[in-house]
Amino acid sequence: MMSILFVGMICSISCADIFLVQVPVASLVGKTIGLYFSAQWCLPCVKFAPKLISIYQEIKQMLGEKGDDEDFDVVLISNDHDQESFDSYFETMPWLALPFGDPTGKDLAKHFDVRGIPCLVILGPDGKTVTKHGRNLINLYQENAYPFTKAKVELLEKQMDEEAESLPRSVFHSGHRHELTLVSEGNGGGPFICCGCDEQGSGWAYQCLECGYEVHPKCVSAAADRDSSDNS
């Protein structure tokens, strides 16, 4: 699959922010790959990119400490309108990218039916699609989402269900005037856009039953911690 999607030396990596170096596509074989469809003009992309960079570095460090041949990389598939925008966006990133204007980008977007950005498609070491919902998994589970497989997601969902048992059934959140009720995915919890961090969510959520306001449980906790520190 990897050889079908990529041909030749089409990936570039920023080298000391001075010039671009082409690397062979063969270097991606055997790795878990994230295809990151994004653009500098897209506000959600600009907000998500720093989070993805942080998680990427955490995963790379984790794999390095394991000391085996397992590896992870990301390839930026830019939807920027000009070379200058692409360059300034890409130079902030620690991973690979398709060169600006490469028609392969449109082919990949069509192949994976990308309908909006940011979008993170995960390919397994065998080149097969693992998930098209990498962004959502990153938001929910951070570096723990790796390697993004169905088995790993099921394990994380089970852990989330167990953790939810210790959460309060209702809370008041600083960003909303009504009481919020803890709901599961099967009872109105997802998918949703968190009103606290503006990112995707699914599974458990705190929801206002009056107006539909929803936040991740972690965002409510973060707000509660901040309020506690402000009052101390």
mmCIF file of N, CA and C in Angstrom, residues 95-225:
data_model
loop_
_atom_site.group_PDB
_atom_site.id
_atom_site.type_symbol
_atom_site.label_atom_id
_atom_site.label_comp_id
_atom_site.label_asym_id
_atom_site.label_seq_id
_atom_site.Cartn_x
_atom_site.Cartn_y
_atom_site.Cartn_z
ATOM 1 N N TRP A 95 8.732 16.849 11.556
ATOM 2 C CA TRP A 95 8.532 15.646 10.755
ATOM 3 C C TRP A 95 8.668 15.917 9.265
ATOM 4 N N LEU A 96 8.204 14.986 8.469
ATOM 5 C CA LEU A 96 8.320 15.060 7.013
ATOM 6 C C LEU A 96 7.140 15.791 6.387
ATOM 7 N N ALA A 97 7.262 16.074 5.088
ATOM 8 C CA ALA A 97 6.162 16.701 4.354
ATOM 9 C C ALA A 97 6.268 16.366 2.878
ATOM 10 N N LEU A 98 5.122 16.321 2.224
ATOM 11 C CA LEU A 98 5.139 16.323 0.766
ATOM 12 C C LEU A 98 5.536 17.721 0.313
ATOM 13 N N PRO A 99 6.373 17.844 -0.698
ATOM 14 C CA PRO A 99 6.729 19.170 -1.202
ATOM 15 C C PRO A 99 5.483 19.951 -1.610
ATOM 16 N N PHE A 100 5.528 21.257 -1.461
ATOM 17 C CA PHE A 100 4.386 22.095 -1.811
ATOM 18 C C PHE A 100 4.010 21.898 -3.278
ATOM 19 N N GLY A 101 2.728 21.751 -3.524
ATOM 20 C CA GLY A 101 2.228 21.607 -4.883
ATOM 21 C C GLY A 101 2.306 20.215 -5.458
ATOM 22 N N ASP A 102 2.832 19.257 -4.706
ATOM 23 C CA ASP A 102 2.913 17.881 -5.209
ATOM 24 C C ASP A 102 1.501 17.339 -5.411
ATOM 25 N N PRO A 103 1.164 16.899 -6.622
ATOM 26 C CA PRO A 103 -0.192 16.400 -6.894
ATOM 27 C C PRO A 103 -0.565 15.169 -6.086
ATOM 28 N N THR A 104 0.425 14.488 -5.523
ATOM 29 C CA THR A 104 0.131 13.322 -4.693
ATOM 30 C C THR A 104 -0.765 13.700 -3.516
ATOM 31 N N GLY A 105 -0.649 14.942 -3.038
ATOM 32 C CA GLY A 105 -1.461 15.383 -1.912
ATOM 33 C C GLY A 105 -2.947 15.293 -2.207
ATOM 34 N N LYS A 106 -3.348 15.754 -3.389
ATOM 35 C CA LYS A 106 -4.757 15.680 -3.773
ATOM 36 C C LYS A 106 -5.193 14.237 -3.958
ATOM 37 N N ASP A 107 -4.301 13.424 -4.498
ATOM 38 C CA ASP A 107 -4.622 12.003 -4.671
ATOM 39 C C ASP A 107 -4.857 11.335 -3.320
ATOM 40 N N LEU A 108 -4.026 11.672 -2.339
ATOM 41 C CA LEU A 108 -4.170 11.093 -1.006
ATOM 42 C C LEU A 108 -5.462 11.558 -0.340
ATOM 43 N N ALA A 109 -5.776 12.845 -0.487
ATOM 44 C CA ALA A 109 -7.011 13.369 0.101
ATOM 45 C C ALA A 109 -8.230 12.671 -0.494
ATOM 46 N N LYS A 110 -8.184 12.410 -1.786
ATOM 47 C CA LYS A 110 -9.287 11.704 -2.443
ATOM 48 C C LYS A 110 -9.330 10.248 -2.010
ATOM 49 N N HIS A 111 -8.163 9.618 -1.938
ATOM 50 C CA HIS A 111 -8.087 8.202 -1.572
ATOM 51 C C HIS A 111 -8.670 7.963 -0.177
ATOM 52 N N PHE A 112 -8.364 8.873 0.763
ATOM 53 C CA PHE A 112 -8.822 8.704 2.143
ATOM 54 C C PHE A 112 -10.111 9.475 2.437
ATOM 55 N N ASP A 113 -10.692 10.055 1.397
ATOM 56 C CA ASP A 113 -11.971 10.766 1.527
ATOM 57 C C ASP A 113 -11.903 11.834 2.619
ATOM 58 N N VAL A 114 -10.844 12.640 2.557
ATOM 59 C CA VAL A 114 -10.663 13.715 3.535
ATOM 60 C C VAL A 114 -11.623 14.853 3.198
ATOM 61 N N ARG A 115 -12.522 15.142 4.115
ATOM 62 C CA ARG A 115 -13.557 16.145 3.863
ATOM 63 C C ARG A 115 -13.362 17.426 4.658
ATOM 64 N N GLY A 116 -12.376 17.435 5.523
ATOM 65 C CA GLY A 116 -12.095 18.624 6.308
ATOM 66 C C GLY A 116 -10.741 18.500 6.971
ATOM 67 N N ILE A 117 -10.157 19.639 7.322
ATOM 68 C CA ILE A 117 -8.866 19.647 8.002
ATOM 69 C C ILE A 117 -8.998 20.404 9.317
ATOM 70 N N PRO A 118 -8.151 20.070 10.304
ATOM 71 C CA PRO A 118 -7.075 19.070 10.250
ATOM 72 C C PRO A 118 -7.614 17.646 10.272
ATOM 73 N N CYS A 119 -6.883 16.772 9.608
ATOM 74 C CA CYS A 119 -7.238 15.355 9.562
ATOM 75 C C CYS A 119 -5.950 14.544 9.686
ATOM 76 N N LEU A 120 -5.961 13.552 10.544
ATOM 77 C CA LEU A 120 -4.780 12.713 10.759
ATOM 78 C C LEU A 120 -5.148 11.268 10.460
ATOM 79 N N VAL A 121 -4.669 10.770 9.316
ATOM 80 C CA VAL A 121 -4.907 9.386 8.903
ATOM 81 C C VAL A 121 -3.709 8.549 9.339
ATOM 82 N N ILE A 122 -3.968 7.442 10.010
ATOM 83 C CA ILE A 122 -2.895 6.586 10.515
ATOM 84 C C ILE A 122 -2.763 5.343 9.645
ATOM 85 N N LEU A 123 -1.534 5.088 9.177
ATOM 86 C CA LEU A 123 -1.205 3.874 8.437
ATOM 87 C C LEU A 123 -0.330 2.992 9.315
ATOM 88 N N GLY A 124 -0.590 1.693 9.293
ATOM 89 C CA GLY A 124 0.201 0.762 10.077
ATOM 90 C C GLY A 124 1.518 0.430 9.409
ATOM 91 N N PRO A 125 2.391 -0.311 10.083
ATOM 92 C CA PRO A 125 3.685 -0.705 9.513
ATOM 93 C C PRO A 125 3.554 -1.473 8.205
ATOM 94 N N ASP A 126 2.400 -2.111 7.981
ATOM 95 C CA ASP A 126 2.165 -2.846 6.737
ATOM 96 C C ASP A 126 1.599 -1.954 5.638
ATOM 97 N N GLY A 127 1.431 -0.665 5.917
ATOM 98 C CA GLY A 127 0.926 0.275 4.931
ATOM 99 C C GLY A 127 -0.579 0.345 4.845
ATOM 100 N N LYS A 128 -1.274 -0.470 5.610
ATOM 101 C CA LYS A 128 -2.736 -0.467 5.571
ATOM 102 C C LYS A 128 -3.292 0.606 6.518
ATOM 103 N N THR A 129 -4.487 1.087 6.185
ATOM 104 C CA THR A 129 -5.115 2.121 6.998
ATOM 105 C C THR A 129 -5.524 1.567 8.359
ATOM 106 N N VAL A 130 -5.059 2.209 9.421
ATOM 107 C CA VAL A 130 -5.442 1.830 10.784
ATOM 108 C C VAL A 130 -6.685 2.601 11.210
ATOM 109 N N THR A 131 -6.670 3.921 10.995
ATOM 110 C CA THR A 131 -7.820 4.758 11.323
ATOM 111 C C THR A 131 -7.714 6.094 10.594
ATOM 112 N N LYS A 132 -8.870 6.681 10.308
ATOM 113 C CA LYS A 132 -8.924 8.023 9.747
ATOM 114 C C LYS A 132 -9.215 9.054 10.838
ATOM 115 N N HIS A 133 -9.260 8.599 12.074
ATOM 116 C CA HIS A 133 -9.658 9.466 13.186
ATOM 117 C C HIS A 133 -8.509 9.701 14.168
ATOM 118 N N GLY A 134 -7.302 9.822 13.628
ATOM 119 C CA GLY A 134 -6.142 10.031 14.485
ATOM 120 C C GLY A 134 -6.234 11.292 15.319
ATOM 121 N N ARG A 135 -6.800 12.350 14.759
ATOM 122 C CA ARG A 135 -6.925 13.609 15.506
ATOM 123 C C ARG A 135 -7.786 13.403 16.751
ATOM 124 N N ASN A 136 -8.908 12.746 16.579
ATOM 125 C CA ASN A 136 -9.794 12.511 17.712
ATOM 126 C C ASN A 136 -9.111 11.663 18.781
ATOM 127 N N LEU A 137 -8.374 10.630 18.356
ATOM 128 C CA LEU A 137 -7.685 9.756 19.307
ATOM 129 C C LEU A 137 -6.583 10.502 20.054
ATOM 130 N N ILE A 138 -5.886 11.395 19.350
ATOM 131 C CA ILE A 138 -4.862 12.220 19.999
ATOM 132 C C ILE A 138 -5.500 13.108 21.063
ATOM 133 N N ASN A 139 -6.633 13.722 20.720
ATOM 134 C CA ASN A 139 -7.310 14.597 21.673
ATOM 135 C C ASN A 139 -7.787 13.841 22.908
ATOM 136 N N LEU A 140 -8.262 12.616 22.695
ATOM 137 C CA LEU A 140 -8.812 11.836 23.796
ATOM 138 C C LEU A 140 -7.737 11.210 24.675
ATOM 139 N N TYR A 141 -6.710 10.648 24.032
ATOM 140 C CA TYR A 141 -5.781 9.787 24.763
ATOM 141 C C TYR A 141 -4.324 10.244 24.725
ATOM 142 N N GLN A 142 -4.033 11.355 24.049
ATOM 143 C CA GLN A 142 -2.665 11.850 23.914
ATOM 144 C C GLN A 142 -1.734 10.740 23.387
ATOM 145 N N GLU A 143 -0.522 10.647 23.945
ATOM 146 C CA GLU A 143 0.442 9.675 23.427
ATOM 147 C C GLU A 143 0.016 8.235 23.688
ATOM 148 N N ASN A 144 -0.909 8.044 24.620
ATOM 149 C CA ASN A 144 -1.383 6.686 24.909
ATOM 150 C C ASN A 144 -2.159 6.085 23.747
ATOM 151 N N ALA A 145 -2.582 6.916 22.797
ATOM 152 C CA ALA A 145 -3.332 6.413 21.645
ATOM 153 C C ALA A 145 -2.482 5.519 20.746
ATOM 154 N N TYR A 146 -1.182 5.734 20.740
ATOM 155 C CA TYR A 146 -0.290 4.934 19.902
ATOM 156 C C TYR A 146 -0.393 3.462 20.283
ATOM 157 N N PRO A 147 -0.453 2.542 19.311
ATOM 158 C CA PRO A 147 -0.325 2.687 17.850
ATOM 159 C C PRO A 147 -1.650 2.875 17.115
ATOM 160 N N PHE A 148 -2.681 3.339 17.806
ATOM 161 C CA PHE A 148 -3.952 3.743 17.208
ATOM 162 C C PHE A 148 -4.803 2.584 16.688
ATOM 163 N N THR A 149 -4.443 1.370 17.022
ATOM 164 C CA THR A 149 -5.160 0.198 16.519
ATOM 165 C C THR A 149 -6.501 0.035 17.232
ATOM 166 N N LYS A 150 -7.366 -0.776 16.639
ATOM 167 C CA LYS A 150 -8.676 -1.038 17.228
ATOM 168 C C LYS A 150 -8.524 -1.654 18.611
ATOM 169 N N ALA A 151 -7.575 -2.590 18.749
ATOM 170 C CA ALA A 151 -7.357 -3.241 20.041
ATOM 171 C C ALA A 151 -6.923 -2.234 21.101
ATOM 172 N N LYS A 152 -6.036 -1.290 20.728
ATOM 173 C CA LYS A 152 -5.569 -0.293 21.694
ATOM 174 C C LYS A 152 -6.702 0.652 22.082
ATOM 175 N N VAL A 153 -7.508 1.039 21.103
ATOM 176 C CA VAL A 153 -8.630 1.939 21.387
ATOM 177 C C VAL A 153 -9.637 1.269 22.313
ATOM 178 N N GLU A 154 -9.918 -0.006 22.077
ATOM 179 C CA GLU A 154 -10.852 -0.731 22.946
ATOM 180 C C GLU A 154 -10.325 -0.801 24.374
ATOM 181 N N LEU A 155 -9.020 -0.994 24.519
ATOM 182 C CA LEU A 155 -8.405 -1.020 25.846
ATOM 183 C C LEU A 155 -8.537 0.337 26.529
ATOM 184 N N LEU A 156 -8.278 1.409 25.782
ATOM 185 C CA LEU A 156 -8.368 2.753 26.339
ATOM 186 C C LEU A 156 -9.807 3.107 26.705
ATOM 187 N N GLU A 157 -10.757 2.670 25.880
ATOM 188 C CA GLU A 157 -12.169 2.922 26.177
ATOM 189 C C GLU A 157 -12.579 2.215 27.465
ATOM 190 N N LYS A 158 -12.084 1.003 27.650
ATOM 191 C CA LYS A 158 -12.378 0.262 28.876
ATOM 192 C C LYS A 158 -11.802 0.988 30.088
ATOM 193 N N GLN A 159 -10.574 1.472 29.945
ATOM 194 C CA GLN A 159 -9.950 2.221 31.038
ATOM 195 C C GLN A 159 -10.726 3.504 31.332
ATOM 196 N N MET A 160 -11.199 4.167 30.267
ATOM 197 C CA MET A 160 -11.966 5.396 30.443
ATOM 198 C C MET A 160 -13.276 5.118 31.172
ATOM 199 N N ASP A 161 -13.922 4.001 30.825
ATOM 200 C CA ASP A 161 -15.163 3.626 31.509
ATOM 201 C C ASP A 161 -14.912 3.377 32.993
ATOM 202 N N GLU A 162 -13.787 2.727 33.298
ATOM 203 C CA GLU A 162 -13.454 2.452 34.698
ATOM 204 C C GLU A 162 -13.161 3.745 35.453
ATOM 205 N N GLU A 163 -12.455 4.668 34.797
ATOM 206 C CA GLU A 163 -12.137 5.944 35.433
ATOM 207 C C GLU A 163 -13.395 6.784 35.644
ATOM 208 N N ALA A 164 -14.357 6.642 34.709
ATOM 209 C CA ALA A 164 -15.590 7.425 34.803
ATOM 210 C C ALA A 164 -16.404 7.057 36.035
ATOM 211 N N GLU A 165 -16.206 5.838 36.540
ATOM 212 C CA GLU A 165 -16.943 5.402 37.723
ATOM 213 C C GLU A 165 -16.600 6.244 38.947
ATOM 214 N N SER A 166 -15.418 6.836 38.944
ATOM 215 C CA SER A 166 -14.998 7.649 40.092
ATOM 216 C C SER A 166 -15.278 9.142 39.894
ATOM 217 N N LEU A 167 -15.806 9.512 38.721
ATOM 218 C CA LEU A 167 -16.100 10.918 38.458
ATOM 219 C C LEU A 167 -17.422 11.317 39.108
ATOM 220 N N PRO A 168 -17.549 12.569 39.530
ATOM 221 C CA PRO A 168 -18.836 13.030 40.072
ATOM 222 C C PRO A 168 -19.915 12.994 38.993
ATOM 223 N N ARG A 169 -21.132 12.681 39.388
ATOM 224 C CA ARG A 169 -22.234 12.571 38.423
ATOM 225 C C ARG A 169 -22.621 13.923 37.841
ATOM 226 N N SER A 170 -22.363 14.988 38.568
ATOM 227 C CA SER A 170 -22.667 16.328 38.066
ATOM 228 C C SER A 170 -21.649 17.316 38.629
ATOM 229 N N VAL A 171 -21.398 18.382 37.862
ATOM 230 C CA VAL A 171 -20.420 19.395 38.267
ATOM 231 C C VAL A 171 -20.882 20.763 37.784
ATOM 232 N N PHE A 172 -20.278 21.802 38.339
ATOM 233 C CA PHE A 172 -20.424 23.145 37.800
ATOM 234 C C PHE A 172 -19.078 23.535 37.205
ATOM 235 N N HIS A 173 -19.128 24.045 35.983
ATOM 236 C CA HIS A 173 -17.918 24.392 35.237
ATOM 237 C C HIS A 173 -17.844 25.908 35.098
ATOM 238 N N SER A 174 -16.643 26.455 35.249
ATOM 239 C CA SER A 174 -16.476 27.911 35.225
ATOM 240 C C SER A 174 -16.893 28.538 33.901
ATOM 241 N N GLY A 175 -16.921 27.741 32.826
ATOM 242 C CA GLY A 175 -17.268 28.294 31.522
ATOM 243 C C GLY A 175 -18.744 28.263 31.202
ATOM 244 N N HIS A 176 -19.579 27.802 32.163
ATOM 245 C CA HIS A 176 -21.008 27.666 31.867
ATOM 246 C C HIS A 176 -21.826 27.889 33.135
ATOM 247 N N ARG A 177 -23.016 28.439 32.981
ATOM 248 C CA ARG A 177 -23.808 28.813 34.158
ATOM 249 C C ARG A 177 -24.681 27.682 34.693
ATOM 250 N N HIS A 178 -24.956 26.651 33.864
ATOM 251 C CA HIS A 178 -25.825 25.564 34.305
ATOM 252 C C HIS A 178 -25.020 24.379 34.846
ATOM 253 N N GLU A 179 -25.686 23.544 35.607
ATOM 254 C CA GLU A 179 -25.079 22.308 36.088
ATOM 255 C C GLU A 179 -24.841 21.358 34.918
ATOM 256 N N LEU A 180 -23.707 20.662 34.925
ATOM 257 C CA LEU A 180 -23.360 19.708 33.875
ATOM 258 C C LEU A 180 -23.477 18.294 34.422
ATOM 259 N N THR A 181 -24.041 17.407 33.598
ATOM 260 C CA THR A 181 -24.264 16.022 33.992
ATOM 261 C C THR A 181 -23.333 15.100 33.223
ATOM 262 N N LEU A 182 -22.755 14.132 33.904
ATOM 263 C CA LEU A 182 -21.876 13.158 33.258
ATOM 264 C C LEU A 182 -22.711 12.205 32.412
ATOM 265 N N VAL A 183 -22.376 12.115 31.114
ATOM 266 C CA VAL A 183 -23.108 11.236 30.201
ATOM 267 C C VAL A 183 -22.115 10.364 29.444
ATOM 268 N N SER A 184 -22.558 9.175 29.066
ATOM 269 C CA SER A 184 -21.728 8.258 28.294
ATOM 270 C C SER A 184 -22.029 8.419 26.816
ATOM 271 N N GLU A 185 -21.221 7.778 25.977
ATOM 272 C CA GLU A 185 -21.441 7.865 24.532
ATOM 273 C C GLU A 185 -22.805 7.307 24.158
ATOM 274 N N GLY A 186 -23.230 6.255 24.837
ATOM 275 C CA GLY A 186 -24.528 5.669 24.535
ATOM 276 C C GLY A 186 -25.688 6.455 25.098
ATOM 277 N N ASN A 187 -25.372 7.496 25.865
ATOM 278 C CA ASN A 187 -26.422 8.296 26.494
ATOM 279 C C ASN A 187 -26.186 9.782 26.259
ATOM 280 N N GLY A 188 -25.739 10.101 25.044
ATOM 281 C CA GLY A 188 -25.581 11.500 24.665
ATOM 282 C C GLY A 188 -24.191 12.069 24.780
ATOM 283 N N GLY A 189 -23.182 11.216 25.023
ATOM 284 C CA GLY A 189 -21.844 11.730 25.266
ATOM 285 C C GLY A 189 -20.968 11.943 24.054
ATOM 286 N N GLY A 190 -21.364 11.531 22.877
ATOM 287 C CA GLY A 190 -20.462 11.738 21.755
ATOM 288 C C GLY A 190 -21.015 11.226 20.452
ATOM 289 N N PRO A 191 -20.347 11.602 19.362
ATOM 290 C CA PRO A 191 -19.213 12.543 19.290
ATOM 291 C C PRO A 191 -19.667 13.989 19.506
ATOM 292 N N PHE A 192 -18.726 14.840 19.899
ATOM 293 C CA PHE A 192 -19.062 16.224 20.182
ATOM 294 C C PHE A 192 -17.820 17.090 20.023
ATOM 295 N N ILE A 193 -18.018 18.396 20.022
ATOM 296 C CA ILE A 193 -16.920 19.360 20.059
ATOM 297 C C ILE A 193 -16.899 19.966 21.452
ATOM 298 N N CYS A 194 -15.783 19.790 22.131
ATOM 299 C CA CYS A 194 -15.660 20.282 23.504
ATOM 300 C C CYS A 194 -15.721 21.810 23.529
ATOM 301 N N CYS A 195 -16.621 22.342 24.344
ATOM 302 C CA CYS A 195 -16.753 23.793 24.466
ATOM 303 C C CYS A 195 -15.627 24.405 25.297
ATOM 304 N N GLY A 196 -14.810 23.551 25.909
ATOM 305 C CA GLY A 196 -13.691 24.055 26.692
ATOM 306 C C GLY A 196 -12.426 24.243 25.886
ATOM 307 N N CYS A 197 -12.126 23.248 25.007
ATOM 308 C CA CYS A 197 -10.878 23.309 24.236
ATOM 309 C C CYS A 197 -11.107 23.346 22.727
ATOM 310 N N ASP A 198 -12.374 23.294 22.295
ATOM 311 C CA ASP A 198 -12.741 23.357 20.873
ATOM 312 C C ASP A 198 -12.240 22.173 20.066
ATOM 313 N N GLU A 199 -11.933 21.063 20.735
ATOM 314 C CA GLU A 199 -11.485 19.875 20.028
ATOM 315 C C GLU A 199 -12.560 18.792 20.081
ATOM 316 N N GLN A 200 -12.391 17.782 19.207
ATOM 317 C CA GLN A 200 -13.346 16.695 19.135
ATOM 318 C C GLN A 200 -13.338 15.863 20.412
ATOM 319 N N GLY A 201 -14.456 15.232 20.672
ATOM 320 C CA GLY A 201 -14.548 14.328 21.800
ATOM 321 C C GLY A 201 -15.553 13.231 21.522
ATOM 322 N N SER A 202 -15.440 12.142 22.240
ATOM 323 C CA SER A 202 -16.413 11.058 22.182
ATOM 324 C C SER A 202 -16.316 10.296 23.493
ATOM 325 N N GLY A 203 -17.232 9.385 23.700
ATOM 326 C CA GLY A 203 -17.226 8.670 24.966
ATOM 327 C C GLY A 203 -17.883 9.504 26.049
ATOM 328 N N TRP A 204 -17.249 9.596 27.201
ATOM 329 C CA TRP A 204 -17.805 10.319 28.337
ATOM 330 C C TRP A 204 -17.657 11.828 28.172
ATOM 331 N N ALA A 205 -18.656 12.556 28.676
ATOM 332 C CA ALA A 205 -18.636 14.016 28.610
ATOM 333 C C ALA A 205 -19.488 14.573 29.739
ATOM 334 N N TYR A 206 -19.207 15.820 30.090
ATOM 335 C CA TYR A 206 -20.114 16.557 30.962
ATOM 336 C C TYR A 206 -20.980 17.430 30.067
ATOM 337 N N GLN A 207 -22.289 17.259 30.191
ATOM 338 C CA GLN A 207 -23.230 17.888 29.266
ATOM 339 C C GLN A 207 -24.286 18.677 30.036
ATOM 340 N N CYS A 208 -24.615 19.848 29.497
ATOM 341 C CA CYS A 208 -25.732 20.620 30.024
ATOM 342 C C CYS A 208 -27.006 20.086 29.388
ATOM 343 N N LEU A 209 -27.881 19.522 30.184
ATOM 344 C CA LEU A 209 -29.106 18.933 29.655
ATOM 345 C C LEU A 209 -30.102 19.992 29.207
ATOM 346 N N GLU A 210 -29.854 21.256 29.571
ATOM 347 C CA GLU A 210 -30.749 22.339 29.174
ATOM 348 C C GLU A 210 -30.412 22.895 27.798
ATOM 349 N N CYS A 211 -29.101 23.029 27.518
ATOM 350 C CA CYS A 211 -28.724 23.705 26.268
ATOM 351 C C CYS A 211 -27.722 22.942 25.414
ATOM 352 N N GLY A 212 -27.272 21.755 25.847
ATOM 353 C CA GLY A 212 -26.390 20.949 25.011
ATOM 354 C C GLY A 212 -24.914 21.269 25.118
ATOM 355 N N TYR A 213 -24.525 22.198 25.975
ATOM 356 C CA TYR A 213 -23.107 22.517 26.202
ATOM 357 C C TYR A 213 -22.388 21.255 26.673
ATOM 358 N N GLU A 214 -21.225 20.939 26.054
ATOM 359 C CA GLU A 214 -20.493 19.723 26.413
ATOM 360 C C GLU A 214 -19.000 19.996 26.537
ATOM 361 N N VAL A 215 -18.373 19.339 27.497
ATOM 362 C CA VAL A 215 -16.926 19.446 27.670
ATOM 363 C C VAL A 215 -16.352 18.082 28.029
ATOM 364 N N HIS A 216 -15.068 17.896 27.671
ATOM 365 C CA HIS A 216 -14.355 16.704 28.125
ATOM 366 C C HIS A 216 -14.297 16.698 29.657
ATOM 367 N N PRO A 217 -14.368 15.535 30.274
ATOM 368 C CA PRO A 217 -14.151 15.478 31.725
ATOM 369 C C PRO A 217 -12.816 16.094 32.137
ATOM 370 N N LYS A 218 -11.773 15.898 31.312
ATOM 371 C CA LYS A 218 -10.458 16.451 31.659
ATOM 372 C C LYS A 218 -10.468 17.978 31.628
ATOM 373 N N CYS A 219 -11.314 18.568 30.774
ATOM 374 C CA CYS A 219 -11.381 20.025 30.695
ATOM 375 C C CYS A 219 -12.098 20.601 31.908
ATOM 376 N N VAL A 220 -13.089 19.891 32.416
ATOM 377 C CA VAL A 220 -13.755 20.308 33.648
ATOM 378 C C VAL A 220 -12.783 20.234 34.809
ATOM 379 N N SER A 221 -12.010 19.164 34.873
ATOM 380 C CA SER A 221 -11.030 19.005 35.944
ATOM 381 C C SER A 221 -9.988 20.107 35.889
ATOM 382 N N ALA A 222 -9.526 20.415 34.664
ATOM 383 C CA ALA A 222 -8.524 21.462 34.508
ATOM 384 C C ALA A 222 -9.073 22.803 34.985
ATOM 385 N N ALA A 223 -10.342 23.074 34.657
ATOM 386 C CA ALA A 223 -10.955 24.326 35.082
ATOM 387 C C ALA A 223 -11.098 24.367 36.593
ATOM 388 N N ALA A 224 -11.474 23.222 37.186
ATOM 389 C CA ALA A 224 -11.622 23.153 38.636
ATOM 390 C C ALA A 224 -10.288 23.381 39.330
ATOM 391 N N ASP A 225 -9.217 22.780 38.785
ATOM 392 C CA ASP A 225 -7.885 22.963 39.359
ATOM 393 C C ASP A 225 -7.458 24.426 39.284
#
